[in-house]
Coordinates of C-alpha atoms in Angstrom, one line a residue:
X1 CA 0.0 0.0 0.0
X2 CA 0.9 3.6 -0.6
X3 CA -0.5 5.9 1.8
X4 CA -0.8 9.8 1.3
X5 CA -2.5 13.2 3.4
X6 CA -4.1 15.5 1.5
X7 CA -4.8 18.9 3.7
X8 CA -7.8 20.0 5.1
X9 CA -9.0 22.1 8.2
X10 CA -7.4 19.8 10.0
X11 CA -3.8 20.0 11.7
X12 CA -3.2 16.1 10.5
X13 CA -5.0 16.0 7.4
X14 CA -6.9 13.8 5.9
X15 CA -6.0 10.1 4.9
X16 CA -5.9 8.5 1.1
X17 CA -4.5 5.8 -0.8
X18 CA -2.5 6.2 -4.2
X19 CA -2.6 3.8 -7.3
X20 CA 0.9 2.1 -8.3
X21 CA 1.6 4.4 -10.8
X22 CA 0.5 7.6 -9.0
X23 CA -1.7 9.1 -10.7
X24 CA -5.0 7.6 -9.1
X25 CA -6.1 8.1 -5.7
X26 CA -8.9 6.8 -3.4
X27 CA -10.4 8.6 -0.4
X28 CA -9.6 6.6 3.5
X29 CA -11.5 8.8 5.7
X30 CA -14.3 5.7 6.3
X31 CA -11.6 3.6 7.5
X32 CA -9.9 6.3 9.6
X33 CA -9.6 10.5 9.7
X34 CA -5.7 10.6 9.4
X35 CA -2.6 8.5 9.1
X36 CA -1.8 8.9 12.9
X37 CA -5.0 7.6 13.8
X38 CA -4.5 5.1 11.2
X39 CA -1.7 3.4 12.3
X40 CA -2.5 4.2 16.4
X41 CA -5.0 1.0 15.3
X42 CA -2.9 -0.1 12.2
X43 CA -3.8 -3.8 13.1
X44 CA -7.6 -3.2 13.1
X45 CA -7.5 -1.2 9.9
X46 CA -5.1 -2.6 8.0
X47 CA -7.5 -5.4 6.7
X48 CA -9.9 -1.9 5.3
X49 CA -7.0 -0.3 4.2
X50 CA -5.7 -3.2 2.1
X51 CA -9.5 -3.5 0.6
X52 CA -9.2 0.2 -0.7
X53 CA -5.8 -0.7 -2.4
X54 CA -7.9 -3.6 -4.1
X55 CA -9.8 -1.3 -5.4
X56 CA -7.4 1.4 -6.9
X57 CA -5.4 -1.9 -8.1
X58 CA -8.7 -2.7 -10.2
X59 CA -8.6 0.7 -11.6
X60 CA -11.1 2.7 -9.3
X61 CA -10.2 5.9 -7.8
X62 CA -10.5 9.5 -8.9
X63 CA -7.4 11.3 -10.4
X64 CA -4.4 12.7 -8.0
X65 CA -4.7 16.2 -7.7
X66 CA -1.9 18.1 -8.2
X67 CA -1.7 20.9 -5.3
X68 CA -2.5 19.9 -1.7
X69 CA -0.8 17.2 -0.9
X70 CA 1.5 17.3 3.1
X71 CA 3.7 15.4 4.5
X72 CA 2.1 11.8 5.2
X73 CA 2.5 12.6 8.9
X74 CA 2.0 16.6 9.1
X75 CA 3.2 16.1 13.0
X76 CA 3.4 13.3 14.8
X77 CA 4.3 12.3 18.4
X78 CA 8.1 11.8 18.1
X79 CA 10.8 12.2 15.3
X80 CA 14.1 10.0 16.4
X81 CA 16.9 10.4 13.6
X82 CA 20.1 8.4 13.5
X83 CA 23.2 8.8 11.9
X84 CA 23.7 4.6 10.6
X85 CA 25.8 5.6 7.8
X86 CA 29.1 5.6 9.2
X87 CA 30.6 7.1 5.7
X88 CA 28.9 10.0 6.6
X89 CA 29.9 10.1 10.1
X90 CA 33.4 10.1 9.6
X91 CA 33.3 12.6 7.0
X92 CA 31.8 15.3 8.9
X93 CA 33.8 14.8 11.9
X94 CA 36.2 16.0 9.1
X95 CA 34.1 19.1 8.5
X96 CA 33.4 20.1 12.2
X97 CA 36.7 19.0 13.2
X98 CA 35.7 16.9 15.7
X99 CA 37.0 13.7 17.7
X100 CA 35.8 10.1 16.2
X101 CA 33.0 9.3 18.4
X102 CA 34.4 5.8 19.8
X103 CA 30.9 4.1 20.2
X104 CA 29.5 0.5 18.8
X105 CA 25.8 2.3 19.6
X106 CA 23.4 3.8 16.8
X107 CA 23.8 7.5 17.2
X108 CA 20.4 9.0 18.1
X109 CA 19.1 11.8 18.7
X110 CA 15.4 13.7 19.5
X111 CA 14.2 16.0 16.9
X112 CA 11.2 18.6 16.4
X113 CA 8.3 16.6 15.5
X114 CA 5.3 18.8 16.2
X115 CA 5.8 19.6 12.2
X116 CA 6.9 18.5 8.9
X117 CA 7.0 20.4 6.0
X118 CA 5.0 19.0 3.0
X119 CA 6.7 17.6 -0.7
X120 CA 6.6 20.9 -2.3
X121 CA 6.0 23.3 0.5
X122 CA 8.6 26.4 0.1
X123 CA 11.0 26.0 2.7
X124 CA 11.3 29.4 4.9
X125 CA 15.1 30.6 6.6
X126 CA 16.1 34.0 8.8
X127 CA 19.6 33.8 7.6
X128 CA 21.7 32.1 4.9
X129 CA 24.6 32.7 7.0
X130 CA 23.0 30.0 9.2
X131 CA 24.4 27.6 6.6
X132 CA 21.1 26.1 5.2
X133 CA 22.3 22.4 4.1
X134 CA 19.6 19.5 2.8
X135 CA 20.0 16.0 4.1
X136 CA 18.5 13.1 2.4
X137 CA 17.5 10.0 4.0
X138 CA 14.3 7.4 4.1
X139 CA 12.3 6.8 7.7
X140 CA 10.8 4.4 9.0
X141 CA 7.3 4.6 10.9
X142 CA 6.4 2.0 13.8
X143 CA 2.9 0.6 15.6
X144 CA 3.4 0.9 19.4
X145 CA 6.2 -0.3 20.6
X146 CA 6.7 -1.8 24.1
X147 CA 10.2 -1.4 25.5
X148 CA 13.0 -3.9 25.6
X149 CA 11.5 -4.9 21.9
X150 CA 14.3 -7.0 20.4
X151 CA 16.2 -6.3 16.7
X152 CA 14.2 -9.6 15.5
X153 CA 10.5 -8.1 17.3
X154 CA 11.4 -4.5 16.0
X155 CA 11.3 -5.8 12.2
X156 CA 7.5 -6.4 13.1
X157 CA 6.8 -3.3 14.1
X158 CA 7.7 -1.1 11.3
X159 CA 4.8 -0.5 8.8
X160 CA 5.6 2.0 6.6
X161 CA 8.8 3.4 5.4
X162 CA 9.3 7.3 4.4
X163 CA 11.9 9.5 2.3
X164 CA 12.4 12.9 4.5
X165 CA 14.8 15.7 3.9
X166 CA 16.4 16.6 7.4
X167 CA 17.0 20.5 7.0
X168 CA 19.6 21.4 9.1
X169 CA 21.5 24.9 9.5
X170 CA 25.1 24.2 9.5
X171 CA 26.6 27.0 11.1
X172 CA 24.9 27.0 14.1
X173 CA 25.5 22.7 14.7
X174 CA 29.0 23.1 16.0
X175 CA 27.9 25.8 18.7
X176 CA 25.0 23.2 19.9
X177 CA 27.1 20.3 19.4
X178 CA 29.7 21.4 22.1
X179 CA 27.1 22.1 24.4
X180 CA 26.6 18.6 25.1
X181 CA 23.1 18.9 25.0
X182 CA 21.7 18.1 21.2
X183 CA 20.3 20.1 18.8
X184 CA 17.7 22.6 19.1
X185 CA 18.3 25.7 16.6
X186 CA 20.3 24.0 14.1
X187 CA 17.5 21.0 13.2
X188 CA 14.4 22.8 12.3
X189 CA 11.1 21.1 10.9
X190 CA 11.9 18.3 8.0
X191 CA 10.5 17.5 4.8
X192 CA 8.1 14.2 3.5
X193 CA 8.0 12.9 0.3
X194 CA 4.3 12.3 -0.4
X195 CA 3.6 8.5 -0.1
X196 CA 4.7 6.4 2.7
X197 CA 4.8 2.9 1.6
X198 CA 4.2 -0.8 3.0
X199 CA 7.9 -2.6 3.0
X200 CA 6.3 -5.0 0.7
X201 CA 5.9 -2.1 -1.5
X202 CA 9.5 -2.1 -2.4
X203 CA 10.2 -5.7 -3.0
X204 CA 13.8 -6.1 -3.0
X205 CA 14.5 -2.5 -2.0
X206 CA 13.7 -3.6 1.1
X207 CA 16.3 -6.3 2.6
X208 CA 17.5 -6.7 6.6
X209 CA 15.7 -3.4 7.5
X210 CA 17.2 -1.0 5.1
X211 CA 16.1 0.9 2.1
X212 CA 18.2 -0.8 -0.4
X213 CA 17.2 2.6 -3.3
X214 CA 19.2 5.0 -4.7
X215 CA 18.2 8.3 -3.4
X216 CA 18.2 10.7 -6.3
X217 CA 19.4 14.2 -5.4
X218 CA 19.1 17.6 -7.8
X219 CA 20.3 20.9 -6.7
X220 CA 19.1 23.8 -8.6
X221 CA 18.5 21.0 -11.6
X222 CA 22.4 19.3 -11.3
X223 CA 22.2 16.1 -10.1
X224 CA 24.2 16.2 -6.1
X225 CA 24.0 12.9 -5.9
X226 CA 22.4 9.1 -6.2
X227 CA 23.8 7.1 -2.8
X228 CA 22.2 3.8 -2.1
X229 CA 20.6 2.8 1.7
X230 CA 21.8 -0.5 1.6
X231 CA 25.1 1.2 3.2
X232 CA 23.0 1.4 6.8
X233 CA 25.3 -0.1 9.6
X234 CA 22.6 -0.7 11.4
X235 CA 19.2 -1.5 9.9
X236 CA 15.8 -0.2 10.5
X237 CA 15.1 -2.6 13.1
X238 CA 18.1 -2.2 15.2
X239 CA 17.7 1.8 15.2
X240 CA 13.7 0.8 16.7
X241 CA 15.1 -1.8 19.3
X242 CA 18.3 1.3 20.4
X243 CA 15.6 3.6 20.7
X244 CA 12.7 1.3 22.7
X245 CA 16.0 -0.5 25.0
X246 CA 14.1 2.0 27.9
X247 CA 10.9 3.3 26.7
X248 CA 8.2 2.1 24.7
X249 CA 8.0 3.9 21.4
X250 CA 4.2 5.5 20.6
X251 CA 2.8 4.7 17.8
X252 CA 3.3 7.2 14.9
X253 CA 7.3 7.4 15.8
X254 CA 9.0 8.0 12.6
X255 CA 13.4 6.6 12.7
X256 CA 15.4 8.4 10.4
X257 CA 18.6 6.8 8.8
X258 CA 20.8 9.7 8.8
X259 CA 22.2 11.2 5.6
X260 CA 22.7 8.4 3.0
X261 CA 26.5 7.8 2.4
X262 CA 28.5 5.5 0.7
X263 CA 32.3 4.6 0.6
X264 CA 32.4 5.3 -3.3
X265 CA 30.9 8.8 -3.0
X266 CA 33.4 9.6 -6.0
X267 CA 31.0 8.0 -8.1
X268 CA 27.8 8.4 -6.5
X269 CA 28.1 12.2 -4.9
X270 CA 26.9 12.9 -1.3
X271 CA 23.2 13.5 -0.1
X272 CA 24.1 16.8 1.5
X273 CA 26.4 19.8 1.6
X274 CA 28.3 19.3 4.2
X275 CA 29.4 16.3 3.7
X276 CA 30.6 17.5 -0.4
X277 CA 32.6 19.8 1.9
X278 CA 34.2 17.4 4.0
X279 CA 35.4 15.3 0.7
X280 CA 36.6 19.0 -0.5
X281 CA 38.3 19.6 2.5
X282 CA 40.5 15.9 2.1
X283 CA 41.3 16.6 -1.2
X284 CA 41.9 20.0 -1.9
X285 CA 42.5 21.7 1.8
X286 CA 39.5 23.4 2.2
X287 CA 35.7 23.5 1.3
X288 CA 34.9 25.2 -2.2
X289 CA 30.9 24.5 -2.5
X290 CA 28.9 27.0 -0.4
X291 CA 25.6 26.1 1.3
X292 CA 22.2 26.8 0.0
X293 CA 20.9 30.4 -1.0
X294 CA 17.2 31.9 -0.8
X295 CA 15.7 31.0 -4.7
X296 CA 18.0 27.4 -4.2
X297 CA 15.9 24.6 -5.7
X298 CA 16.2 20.4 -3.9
X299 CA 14.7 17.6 -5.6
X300 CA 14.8 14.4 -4.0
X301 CA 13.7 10.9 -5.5
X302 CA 14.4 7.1 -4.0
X303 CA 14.5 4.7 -7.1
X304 CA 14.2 1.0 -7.4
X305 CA 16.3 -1.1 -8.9
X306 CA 13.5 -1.1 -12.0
X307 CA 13.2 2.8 -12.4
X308 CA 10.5 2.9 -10.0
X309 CA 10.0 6.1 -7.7
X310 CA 7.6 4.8 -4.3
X311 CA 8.1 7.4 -2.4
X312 CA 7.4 10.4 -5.0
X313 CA 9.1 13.0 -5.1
X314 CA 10.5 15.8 -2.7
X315 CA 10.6 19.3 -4.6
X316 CA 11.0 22.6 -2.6
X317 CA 12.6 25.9 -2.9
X318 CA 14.3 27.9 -0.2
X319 CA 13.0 31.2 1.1
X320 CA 13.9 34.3 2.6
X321 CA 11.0 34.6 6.3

């Protein structure tokens, strides 16, 4: 199933489904009101929800419409985002001049999840001297989740799997990051991609709890870079079992990846700024490619192995407040 919000007067929208190809959609509000109610009882419903996809599959539905589509989650309870690509990792440690962080642990931290941006929503800034940087990475989103939930259990648990650009204001990150006590000013709301999907949806693109899709990156229309999830150190499931080891999760808790990163990033490019500055920084001395600018253009698209796109596509523009 691919599951979409279109917006209404309401702060979480209202619930749909969309046809394989994406151009068809089919209304969910009899089964529930919203995706966070949806998958509060995502056991109950799933049997109604599956019936509807039956039906856009048979070639029912009324066209997509082009305007008004959110985030699938417009808010939700908690936003945990990791950092599992240890590519990535190292080469910003580069950037921020930092100390390797000598941990065998996911990295983890609490973002702002009161808000996410929609697929083509304009993308508002105070200052570009804030270094505005994109990050590109998929999500997972779980059912309740009791705590001490194993790696094996956590598998289970997630039922739909996202593409989200983490915004993130570069300039300001090393200040919090010193602190010792996580961001606040430099992570501010992130961006959906319009569908969250089943993991069945992706077939093989889905293996051992990762997102095995290239993640297709344009700035201002030149292609950034195409990195592949498969590169996760630690999968889907292990980032939901690190982050339920003392709490149980709520239902409607979206896992980030982190920024995808691979080891041949030569080939493939990087999925955000900083990181193309930390490869700049190795090879030439110092960074050469500035961050993002008000009128900057991202375009973000996951791809399967077979040229499909499941997620849709992320296309926003940054403004001036």
């Amino acid at each position: 199933m691919r599951l979409f919000t279109y917006k209404d007067d309401s702060p979480d929208g209202a619930l749909a489904l969309v046809s394989a190809d994406g151009k068809r959609m089919i209304d969910a509000q009899s089964v529930a009101p919203s995706l966070l109610e949806a998958i509060s009882d995502w056991e109950n419903l799933r049997a109604d929800l599956s019936k509807l996809a039956e039906q856009l599959d048979a070639g029912e539905g009324q066209p997509l419409p082009a305007t008004g589509i959110s985030a699938p989650l417009p808010r939700s309870w908690q936003w945990l985002d990791g950092s599992a690509f240890s590519t990535h990792g190292e080469l910003m440690q580069i950037a921020f001049k930092l100390p390797p962080i000598e941990s065998d642990r996911p990295l983890m931290y609490q973002g702002m999840s009161d808000r996410f941006y929609g697929p083509c929503d304009d993308i508002p800034f105070l200052d570009m001297a804030h270094g505005i940087d994109f990050e590109g990475e998929f999500g997972v989103i779980v059912d309740f989740v009791p705590m001490g939930t194993s790696a094996r259990e956590a598998l289970d648990h997630i039922k739909l799997v996202v593409q989200i650009n983490d915004w993130s204001l570069r300039a300001i990150a090393p200040i919090e990051m010193k602190t010792g006590f996580g961001w606040v000013q430099a992570k501010p709301a992130c961006s959906m991609a319009p569908f969250a999907v089943t993991p069945d949806e992706l077939g093989e693109g889905w293996r051992d709890g990762r997102v095995c899709l290239d993640l297709e990156i344009d700035w201002n229309g030149k292609r950034f870079g195409a990195a592949n999830g498969r590169a996760m150190d630690f999968g889907f499931h292990e980032l939901v079992a690190h982050a339920a080891a003392t709490r149980d999760l709520v239902a409607g808790t979206i896992i980030g990846s982190g920024t995808v990163s691979n080891r041949n990033y030569a080939e493939v490019g990087s999925s955000c700024i900083s990181e193309r500055r930390a490869i700049e920084i190795i090879a030439e001395g110092e960074a050469s490619t500035p961050f993002m600018t008000f009128g900057d253009s991202i375009r973000m698209e996951g791809r399967t192995a077979d040229g499909r796109s499941p997620f849709g596509v992320i296309e926003q523009k940054v403004v001036s407040l």
